[in-house]
Amino acid sequence: MDFEFSEEQELLRKFARDFMVNKCTKAYVRQMEHDEQGYSPEIWKEMADMGWIGLVFPEEYDGGDLKFLDLAVLLEEMGRGCLPGPYFSTVVLGGMTILDTGTQEQKKKLLPQISQGKLILTLALVEPSETLTPDGISTTASAQGNDYVINGTKLYVSDFNVADYVICVARTKDGTSKEGITLFLVDAKSPGISHTMLHSIASDKQAEVVFNNVKVPRENILGELDKGWDQVEKIISRGAVGKCADMLGGCQQTLEMTVQYAKDRIQFGRPIGSFQAIQHQCANVATFVEGSQNITYQAAWMLSEGLPCQTEVSLAKAWVTDTTRKVTTIAHQVHGAIGFTKDHDLQLYTRRAEVSELAFGDVAFHREKVAAGMGL
């Protein structure tokens, strides 16, 4: 197997890292935690001009015509830089779903605008049951003439506060099976939609969104009526691997910060990195990160190639989630009290990791998927 990145991927990585260093400073990250929008429209436009928002869309939609594997490279660098804003929601959850399921008319109308940075999207999937299974979808969409009327509550909807459209997963048939699940493209400013911002440990922008008799035109269905669950599973898989790439970038930066601190911190007349206990801990972190990189990119490659990979996706999400917790824990042990202060950058990565580990299935969820793939 060839684990080397292509020349194009290395170029993307370099440009992304330089951009994060220059534009996504830690001062900016902290500022956006308290900003009402949670991102800078100026930086968003720069990302669109560089082709990042349309990276994986075909050229006919003003995209870069690259693959999900290439997107994983970019997401890793965004994780390293703690990039705030609606990129993941718009591209991974919104745009790629439209690319998969949209009609030609829907794609021609929406994807170029997404690529140009003119539209922000998000996904409304999780409900108060907090499950990622068909029986957890109780939000209903009832036919009414040429419209559907949506009622229900969604949780943890990322970046809804700035979204133009939200893809809502709703039940169009009574029951709890995967039959009767449909995806709707909903104008986020539609009458009957309300939202409440939630307080997460990462200070990211998540909302509870309530649909109260929200009318959606029939032509806003994405994919087939009553047959949307297979696409939901694809969204979950793509979201899980995307979050793995994001967490991997955070782990890479955490490792570098920890090693540098171990070299610089003098105690008992010598750098603490000269003590065997610290050396072994840092070596453990390096091992965890290397394993996370390999398992993440294996899953990303399989998704890019359209190969069956549910087990590989779940292996990656479970492993990288476990690894991220271990990496941040060891990093805090090495840094000591300074790593827990608001002025130190380490806590930015720790708080983001706490949220990412729950997104698109926690460790238990994905271990059950792996076990099911083994016939257990």
GROMACS .gro file of C-alpha atoms in nm:
model
  376
    1MET     CA    1   0.000   0.000   0.000
    2ASP     CA    2   0.114   0.356  -0.079
    3PHE     CA    3   0.058   0.582   0.219
    4GLU     CA    4   0.218   0.885   0.055
    5PHE     CA    5   0.005   1.187  -0.029
    6SER     CA    6  -0.008   1.292  -0.392
    7GLU     CA    7   0.164   1.610  -0.505
    8GLU     CA    8  -0.176   1.781  -0.525
    9GLN     CA    9  -0.265   1.671  -0.171
   10GLU     CA   10   0.069   1.792  -0.034
   11LEU     CA   11   0.015   2.128  -0.203
   12LEU     CA   12  -0.334   2.151  -0.052
   13ARG     CA   13  -0.194   2.062   0.290
   14LYS     CA   14   0.077   2.329   0.266
   15PHE     CA   15  -0.162   2.603   0.154
   16ALA     CA   16  -0.412   2.504   0.425
   17ARG     CA   17  -0.150   2.505   0.700
   18ASP     CA   18  -0.016   2.844   0.593
   19PHE     CA   19  -0.371   2.982   0.582
   20MET     CA   20  -0.448   2.853   0.932
   21VAL     CA   21  -0.129   3.003   1.073
   22ASN     CA   22  -0.190   3.342   0.915
   23LYS     CA   23  -0.569   3.374   0.927
   24CYS     CA   24  -0.692   3.136   1.194
   25THR     CA   25  -0.484   3.255   1.485
   26LYS     CA   26  -0.570   3.140   1.833
   27ALA     CA   27  -0.679   3.496   1.908
   28TYR     CA   28  -0.928   3.465   1.622
   29VAL     CA   29  -1.048   3.126   1.750
   30ARG     CA   30  -1.111   3.273   2.095
   31GLN     CA   31  -1.285   3.574   1.945
   32MET     CA   32  -1.523   3.355   1.742
   33GLU     CA   33  -1.621   3.158   2.052
   34HIS     CA   34  -1.794   3.474   2.174
   35ASP     CA   35  -1.904   3.605   1.835
   36GLU     CA   36  -2.276   3.579   1.758
   37GLN     CA   37  -2.215   3.436   1.412
   38GLY     CA   38  -1.915   3.223   1.506
   39TYR     CA   39  -1.719   3.293   1.189
   40SER     CA   40  -1.581   3.577   0.979
   41PRO     CA   41  -1.760   3.637   0.646
   42GLU     CA   42  -1.433   3.781   0.512
   43ILE     CA   43  -1.240   3.462   0.587
   44TRP     CA   44  -1.533   3.257   0.452
   45LYS     CA   45  -1.507   3.446   0.122
   46GLU     CA   46  -1.133   3.387   0.108
   47MET     CA   47  -1.192   3.014   0.152
   48ALA     CA   48  -1.449   3.021  -0.127
   49ASP     CA   49  -1.211   3.212  -0.356
   50MET     CA   50  -0.944   2.947  -0.294
   51GLY     CA   51  -1.191   2.678  -0.400
   52TRP     CA   52  -1.212   2.509  -0.061
   53ILE     CA   53  -1.589   2.525  -0.022
   54GLY     CA   54  -1.647   2.367  -0.364
   55LEU     CA   55  -1.349   2.134  -0.334
   56VAL     CA   56  -1.541   1.809  -0.384
   57PHE     CA   57  -1.810   1.933  -0.623
   58PRO     CA   58  -1.782   1.876  -1.000
   59GLU     CA   59  -1.646   2.156  -1.218
   60GLU     CA   60  -1.990   2.214  -1.370
   61TYR     CA   61  -2.099   2.341  -1.027
   62ASP     CA   62  -1.793   2.568  -0.989
   63GLY     CA   63  -1.621   2.299  -0.786
   64GLY     CA   64  -1.270   2.157  -0.773
   65ASP     CA   65  -1.373   1.804  -0.877
   66LEU     CA   66  -1.163   1.643  -0.603
   67LYS     CA   67  -1.248   1.345  -0.382
   68PHE     CA   68  -1.346   1.296  -0.021
   69LEU     CA   69  -0.992   1.172   0.044
   70ASP     CA   70  -0.862   1.515  -0.060
   71LEU     CA   71  -1.122   1.679   0.161
   72ALA     CA   72  -0.993   1.474   0.455
   73VAL     CA   73  -0.651   1.636   0.407
   74LEU     CA   74  -0.811   1.979   0.434
   75LEU     CA   75  -1.026   1.880   0.733
   76GLU     CA   76  -0.716   1.756   0.916
   77GLU     CA   77  -0.550   2.095   0.873
   78MET     CA   78  -0.869   2.269   0.987
   79GLY     CA   79  -0.865   2.052   1.298
   80ARG     CA   80  -0.503   2.141   1.359
   81GLY     CA   81  -0.592   2.510   1.337
   82CYS     CA   82  -0.920   2.487   1.537
   83LEU     CA   83  -1.099   2.659   1.248
   84PRO     CA   84  -1.438   2.790   1.364
   85GLY     CA   85  -1.733   2.836   1.132
   86PRO     CA   86  -1.982   2.647   0.915
   87TYR     CA   87  -1.744   2.466   0.677
   88PHE     CA   88  -1.820   2.114   0.799
   89SER     CA   89  -2.195   2.178   0.812
   90THR     CA   90  -2.208   2.337   0.469
   91VAL     CA   91  -1.977   2.107   0.274
   92VAL     CA   92  -1.976   1.765   0.441
   93LEU     CA   93  -2.334   1.759   0.570
   94GLY     CA   94  -2.513   1.989   0.329
   95GLY     CA   95  -2.345   2.019  -0.008
   96MET     CA   96  -2.233   1.658  -0.040
   97THR     CA   97  -2.585   1.540   0.049
   98ILE     CA   98  -2.732   1.756  -0.227
   99LEU     CA   99  -2.467   1.622  -0.465
  100ASP     CA  100  -2.573   1.266  -0.377
  101THR     CA  101  -2.949   1.305  -0.373
  102GLY     CA  102  -3.048   1.628  -0.545
  103THR     CA  103  -3.220   1.652  -0.880
  104GLN     CA  104  -3.027   1.812  -1.163
  105GLU     CA  105  -3.229   2.127  -1.111
  106GLN     CA  106  -3.154   2.134  -0.737
  107LYS     CA  107  -2.783   2.082  -0.796
  108LYS     CA  108  -2.761   2.349  -1.064
  109LYS     CA  109  -2.941   2.597  -0.841
  110LEU     CA  110  -2.761   2.531  -0.512
  111LEU     CA  111  -2.414   2.383  -0.560
  112PRO     CA  112  -2.259   2.677  -0.750
  113GLN     CA  113  -2.387   2.915  -0.482
  114ILE     CA  114  -2.240   2.691  -0.212
  115SER     CA  115  -1.907   2.674  -0.396
  116GLN     CA  116  -1.899   3.053  -0.422
  117GLY     CA  117  -1.961   3.093  -0.049
  118LYS     CA  118  -2.305   3.246  -0.099
  119LEU     CA  119  -2.506   2.977   0.083
  120ILE     CA  120  -2.458   2.813   0.422
  121LEU     CA  121  -2.624   2.481   0.496
  122THR     CA  122  -2.664   2.249   0.790
  123LEU     CA  123  -2.827   1.918   0.886
  124ALA     CA  124  -3.110   1.855   1.134
  125LEU     CA  125  -3.086   1.486   1.225
  126VAL     CA  126  -3.055   1.414   1.598
  127GLU     CA  127  -3.367   1.433   1.815
  128PRO     CA  128  -3.425   1.426   2.193
  129SER     CA  129  -3.389   1.046   2.184
  130GLU     CA  130  -3.025   1.114   2.085
  131THR     CA  131  -3.007   0.793   1.881
  132LEU     CA  132  -2.874   0.748   1.529
  133THR     CA  133  -3.122   0.479   1.435
  134PRO     CA  134  -3.450   0.501   1.240
  135ASP     CA  135  -3.662   0.455   1.551
  136GLY     CA  136  -3.512   0.778   1.687
  137ILE     CA  137  -3.676   0.986   1.413
  138SER     CA  138  -4.011   1.113   1.540
  139THR     CA  139  -4.022   1.447   1.355
  140THR     CA  140  -4.309   1.414   1.107
  141ALA     CA  141  -4.370   1.550   0.759
  142SER     CA  142  -4.734   1.524   0.648
  143ALA     CA  143  -4.849   1.577   0.290
  144GLN     CA  144  -5.078   1.875   0.244
  145GLY     CA  145  -5.155   1.953  -0.119
  146ASN     CA  146  -4.830   2.039  -0.296
  147ASP     CA  147  -4.651   2.087   0.036
  148TYR     CA  148  -4.532   1.887   0.333
  149VAL     CA  149  -4.583   2.016   0.685
  150ILE     CA  150  -4.300   1.939   0.928
  151ASN     CA  151  -4.339   1.916   1.306
  152GLY     CA  152  -4.077   1.812   1.556
  153THR     CA  153  -3.765   1.905   1.750
  154LYS     CA  154  -3.402   1.861   1.647
  155LEU     CA  155  -3.095   1.893   1.867
  156TYR     CA  156  -2.729   1.983   1.814
  157VAL     CA  157  -2.792   2.148   1.477
  158SER     CA  158  -2.455   2.301   1.395
  159ASP     CA  159  -2.441   2.658   1.266
  160PHE     CA  160  -2.818   2.693   1.231
  161ASN     CA  161  -2.783   3.053   1.349
  162VAL     CA  162  -2.619   3.146   1.017
  163ALA     CA  163  -2.769   2.882   0.785
  164ASP     CA  164  -2.968   2.963   0.473
  165TYR     CA  165  -3.099   2.608   0.435
  166VAL     CA  166  -3.131   2.310   0.667
  167ILE     CA  167  -3.164   1.950   0.553
  168CYS     CA  168  -3.428   1.802   0.782
  169VAL     CA  169  -3.464   1.428   0.831
  170ALA     CA  170  -3.832   1.353   0.893
  171ARG     CA  171  -4.074   1.060   0.904
  172THR     CA  172  -4.327   1.053   0.621
  173LYS     CA  173  -4.483   0.720   0.724
  174ASP     CA  174  -4.598   0.603   1.064
  175GLY     CA  175  -4.374   0.349   1.234
  176THR     CA  176  -4.019   0.310   1.357
  177SER     CA  177  -3.852   0.129   1.068
  178LYS     CA  178  -3.619   0.284   0.813
  179GLU     CA  179  -3.903   0.283   0.561
  180GLY     CA  180  -4.077   0.619   0.563
  181ILE     CA  181  -3.775   0.842   0.627
  182THR     CA  182  -3.740   1.139   0.390
  183LEU     CA  183  -3.492   1.426   0.355
  184PHE     CA  184  -3.627   1.779   0.304
  185LEU     CA  185  -3.441   2.092   0.202
  186VAL     CA  186  -3.593   2.364   0.421
  187ASP     CA  187  -3.542   2.738   0.404
  188ALA     CA  188  -3.400   2.818   0.748
  189LYS     CA  189  -3.606   3.138   0.763
  190SER     CA  190  -3.940   2.961   0.699
  191PRO     CA  191  -4.237   3.060   0.918
  192GLY     CA  192  -4.273   2.818   1.208
  193ILE     CA  193  -3.902   2.751   1.260
  194SER     CA  194  -3.751   2.865   1.589
  195HIS     CA  195  -3.418   2.790   1.749
  196THR     CA  196  -3.240   2.816   2.082
  197MET     CA  197  -2.862   2.823   2.099
  198LEU     CA  198  -2.711   2.551   2.315
  199HIS     CA  199  -2.407   2.589   2.540
  200SER     CA  200  -2.141   2.332   2.453
  201ILE     CA  201  -1.805   2.285   2.618
  202ALA     CA  202  -1.640   2.373   2.286
  203SER     CA  203  -1.828   2.704   2.262
  204ASP     CA  204  -1.926   2.609   1.908
  205LYS     CA  205  -2.258   2.711   1.752
  206GLN     CA  206  -2.515   2.435   1.812
  207ALA     CA  207  -2.888   2.486   1.837
  208GLU     CA  208  -3.212   2.321   1.931
  209VAL     CA  209  -3.441   2.372   1.632
  210VAL     CA  210  -3.819   2.342   1.658
  211PHE     CA  211  -4.036   2.287   1.349
  212ASN     CA  212  -4.393   2.399   1.413
  213ASN     CA  213  -4.616   2.344   1.108
  214VAL     CA  214  -4.335   2.438   0.872
  215LYS     CA  215  -4.447   2.417   0.509
  216VAL     CA  216  -4.199   2.278   0.258
  217PRO     CA  217  -4.274   2.247  -0.116
  218ARG     CA  218  -4.287   1.891  -0.248
  219GLU     CA  219  -4.007   1.976  -0.493
  220ASN     CA  220  -3.776   2.033  -0.195
  221ILE     CA  221  -3.757   1.660  -0.122
  222LEU     CA  222  -3.400   1.536  -0.155
  223GLY     CA  223  -3.384   1.188  -0.301
  224GLU     CA  224  -3.678   0.949  -0.295
  225LEU     CA  225  -3.984   0.986  -0.076
  226ASP     CA  226  -3.984   0.737   0.216
  227LYS     CA  227  -3.642   0.599   0.117
  228GLY     CA  228  -3.403   0.844   0.278
  229TRP     CA  229  -3.248   0.633   0.551
  230ASP     CA  230  -2.977   0.484   0.332
  231GLN     CA  231  -2.863   0.838   0.257
  232VAL     CA  232  -2.875   0.923   0.629
  233GLU     CA  233  -2.638   0.633   0.697
  234LYS     CA  234  -2.407   0.768   0.427
  235ILE     CA  235  -2.417   1.112   0.591
  236ILE     CA  236  -2.333   0.956   0.929
  237SER     CA  237  -2.039   0.763   0.780
  238ARG     CA  238  -1.903   1.066   0.600
  239GLY     CA  239  -1.953   1.283   0.907
  240ALA     CA  240  -1.779   1.029   1.130
  241VAL     CA  241  -1.472   1.006   0.906
  242GLY     CA  242  -1.468   1.383   0.858
  243LYS     CA  243  -1.464   1.426   1.235
  244CYS     CA  244  -1.183   1.168   1.256
  245ALA     CA  245  -0.976   1.386   1.021
  246ASP     CA  246  -1.059   1.694   1.229
  247MET     CA  247  -0.964   1.519   1.555
  248LEU     CA  248  -0.648   1.383   1.395
  249GLY     CA  249  -0.534   1.736   1.314
  250GLY     CA  250  -0.602   1.838   1.672
  251CYS     CA  251  -0.402   1.541   1.799
  252GLN     CA  252  -0.110   1.626   1.570
  253GLN     CA  253  -0.096   1.981   1.705
  254THR     CA  254  -0.142   1.863   2.064
  255LEU     CA  255   0.152   1.623   2.024
  256GLU     CA  256   0.375   1.899   1.887
  257MET     CA  257   0.277   2.137   2.165
  258THR     CA  258   0.344   1.873   2.429
  259VAL     CA  259   0.685   1.771   2.293
  260GLN     CA  260   0.792   2.136   2.269
  261TYR     CA  261   0.675   2.203   2.623
  262ALA     CA  262   0.869   1.898   2.747
  263LYS     CA  263   1.182   2.043   2.584
  264ASP     CA  264   1.131   2.394   2.719
  265ARG     CA  265   1.004   2.332   3.071
  266ILE     CA  266   1.293   2.321   3.318
  267GLN     CA  267   1.243   2.141   3.647
  268PHE     CA  268   1.502   2.006   3.890
  269GLY     CA  269   1.767   2.177   3.678
  270ARG     CA  270   1.685   1.997   3.353
  271PRO     CA  271   1.413   1.982   3.083
  272ILE     CA  272   1.128   1.760   3.194
  273GLY     CA  273   1.156   1.584   2.857
  274SER     CA  274   1.481   1.431   2.977
  275PHE     CA  275   1.291   1.219   3.230
  276GLN     CA  276   1.201   0.872   3.111
  277ALA     CA  277   0.840   0.896   3.231
  278ILE     CA  278   0.778   1.201   3.011
  279GLN     CA  279   0.964   1.046   2.718
  280HIS     CA  280   0.750   0.734   2.729
  281GLN     CA  281   0.429   0.933   2.754
  282CYS     CA  282   0.523   1.140   2.450
  283ALA     CA  283   0.619   0.823   2.264
  284ASN     CA  284   0.278   0.678   2.347
  285VAL     CA  285   0.109   0.987   2.206
  286ALA     CA  286   0.314   0.961   1.885
  287THR     CA  287   0.208   0.597   1.850
  288PHE     CA  288  -0.159   0.680   1.904
  289VAL     CA  289  -0.147   0.962   1.648
  290GLU     CA  290   0.026   0.749   1.385
  291GLY     CA  291  -0.238   0.479   1.423
  292SER     CA  292  -0.514   0.738   1.397
  293GLN     CA  293  -0.372   0.878   1.076
  294ASN     CA  294  -0.356   0.537   0.910
  295ILE     CA  295  -0.703   0.424   1.013
  296THR     CA  296  -0.862   0.760   0.924
  297TYR     CA  297  -0.719   0.775   0.575
  298GLN     CA  298  -0.803   0.411   0.508
  299ALA     CA  299  -1.169   0.487   0.580
  300ALA     CA  300  -1.156   0.814   0.383
  301TRP     CA  301  -1.004   0.636   0.082
  302MET     CA  302  -1.269   0.364   0.088
  303LEU     CA  303  -1.546   0.625   0.106
  304SER     CA  304  -1.387   0.810  -0.184
  305GLU     CA  305  -1.381   0.494  -0.393
  306GLY     CA  306  -1.739   0.404  -0.309
  307LEU     CA  307  -1.635   0.077  -0.144
  308PRO     CA  308  -1.838  -0.094   0.131
  309CYS     CA  309  -1.672   0.030   0.448
  310GLN     CA  310  -1.915   0.050   0.738
  311THR     CA  311  -1.682  -0.156   0.957
  312GLU     CA  312  -1.378   0.051   0.860
  313VAL     CA  313  -1.566   0.374   0.930
  314SER     CA  314  -1.672   0.252   1.274
  315LEU     CA  315  -1.325   0.120   1.351
  316ALA     CA  316  -1.185   0.463   1.267
  317LYS     CA  317  -1.437   0.663   1.470
  318ALA     CA  318  -1.400   0.438   1.775
  319TRP     CA  319  -1.020   0.434   1.756
  320VAL     CA  320  -0.967   0.804   1.690
  321THR     CA  321  -1.215   0.903   1.960
  322ASP     CA  322  -1.036   0.685   2.214
  323THR     CA  323  -0.700   0.812   2.093
  324THR     CA  324  -0.801   1.178   2.116
  325ARG     CA  325  -0.909   1.134   2.476
  326LYS     CA  326  -0.578   0.962   2.560
  327VAL     CA  327  -0.372   1.222   2.376
  328THR     CA  328  -0.536   1.520   2.546
  329THR     CA  329  -0.517   1.349   2.887
  330ILE     CA  330  -0.144   1.283   2.853
  331ALA     CA  331  -0.087   1.634   2.718
  332HIS     CA  332  -0.251   1.782   3.027
  333GLN     CA  333  -0.045   1.556   3.253
  334VAL     CA  334   0.277   1.675   3.089
  335HIS     CA  335   0.175   2.042   3.092
  336GLY     CA  336   0.042   2.033   3.446
  337ALA     CA  337  -0.177   2.316   3.571
  338ILE     CA  338  -0.082   2.561   3.294
  339GLY     CA  339  -0.264   2.347   3.035
  340PHE     CA  340  -0.596   2.399   3.210
  341THR     CA  341  -0.583   2.778   3.201
  342LYS     CA  342  -0.790   2.974   2.950
  343ASP     CA  343  -0.480   3.155   2.829
  344HIS     CA  344  -0.316   2.832   2.715
  345ASP     CA  345  -0.399   2.685   2.374
  346LEU     CA  346  -0.419   2.324   2.494
  347GLN     CA  347  -0.766   2.367   2.641
  348LEU     CA  348  -0.898   2.475   2.299
  349TYR     CA  349  -0.819   2.130   2.161
  350THR     CA  350  -0.944   1.945   2.466
  351ARG     CA  351  -1.281   2.117   2.458
  352ARG     CA  352  -1.325   2.059   2.084
  353ALA     CA  353  -1.238   1.692   2.131
  354GLU     CA  354  -1.511   1.650   2.393
  355VAL     CA  355  -1.775   1.757   2.140
  356SER     CA  356  -1.626   1.569   1.844
  357GLU     CA  357  -1.623   1.237   2.025
  358LEU     CA  358  -2.003   1.242   2.045
  359ALA     CA  359  -2.065   1.360   1.689
  360PHE     CA  360  -2.195   1.096   1.444
  361GLY     CA  361  -2.180   0.822   1.703
  362ASP     CA  362  -1.976   0.777   2.017
  363VAL     CA  363  -1.735   0.492   2.089
  364ALA     CA  364  -2.007   0.257   2.213
  365PHE     CA  365  -2.222   0.317   1.903
  366HIS     CA  366  -1.939   0.236   1.666
  367ARG     CA  367  -1.813  -0.063   1.864
  368GLU     CA  368  -2.160  -0.211   1.831
  369LYS     CA  369  -2.138  -0.150   1.455
  370VAL     CA  370  -1.805  -0.331   1.442
  371ALA     CA  371  -1.942  -0.621   1.644
  372ALA     CA  372  -2.244  -0.643   1.415
  373GLY     CA  373  -2.009  -0.657   1.117
  374MET     CA  374  -1.842  -0.955   1.281
  375GLY     CA  375  -2.177  -1.130   1.308
  376LEU     CA  376  -2.210  -1.080   1.683
   0.00000   0.00000   0.00000
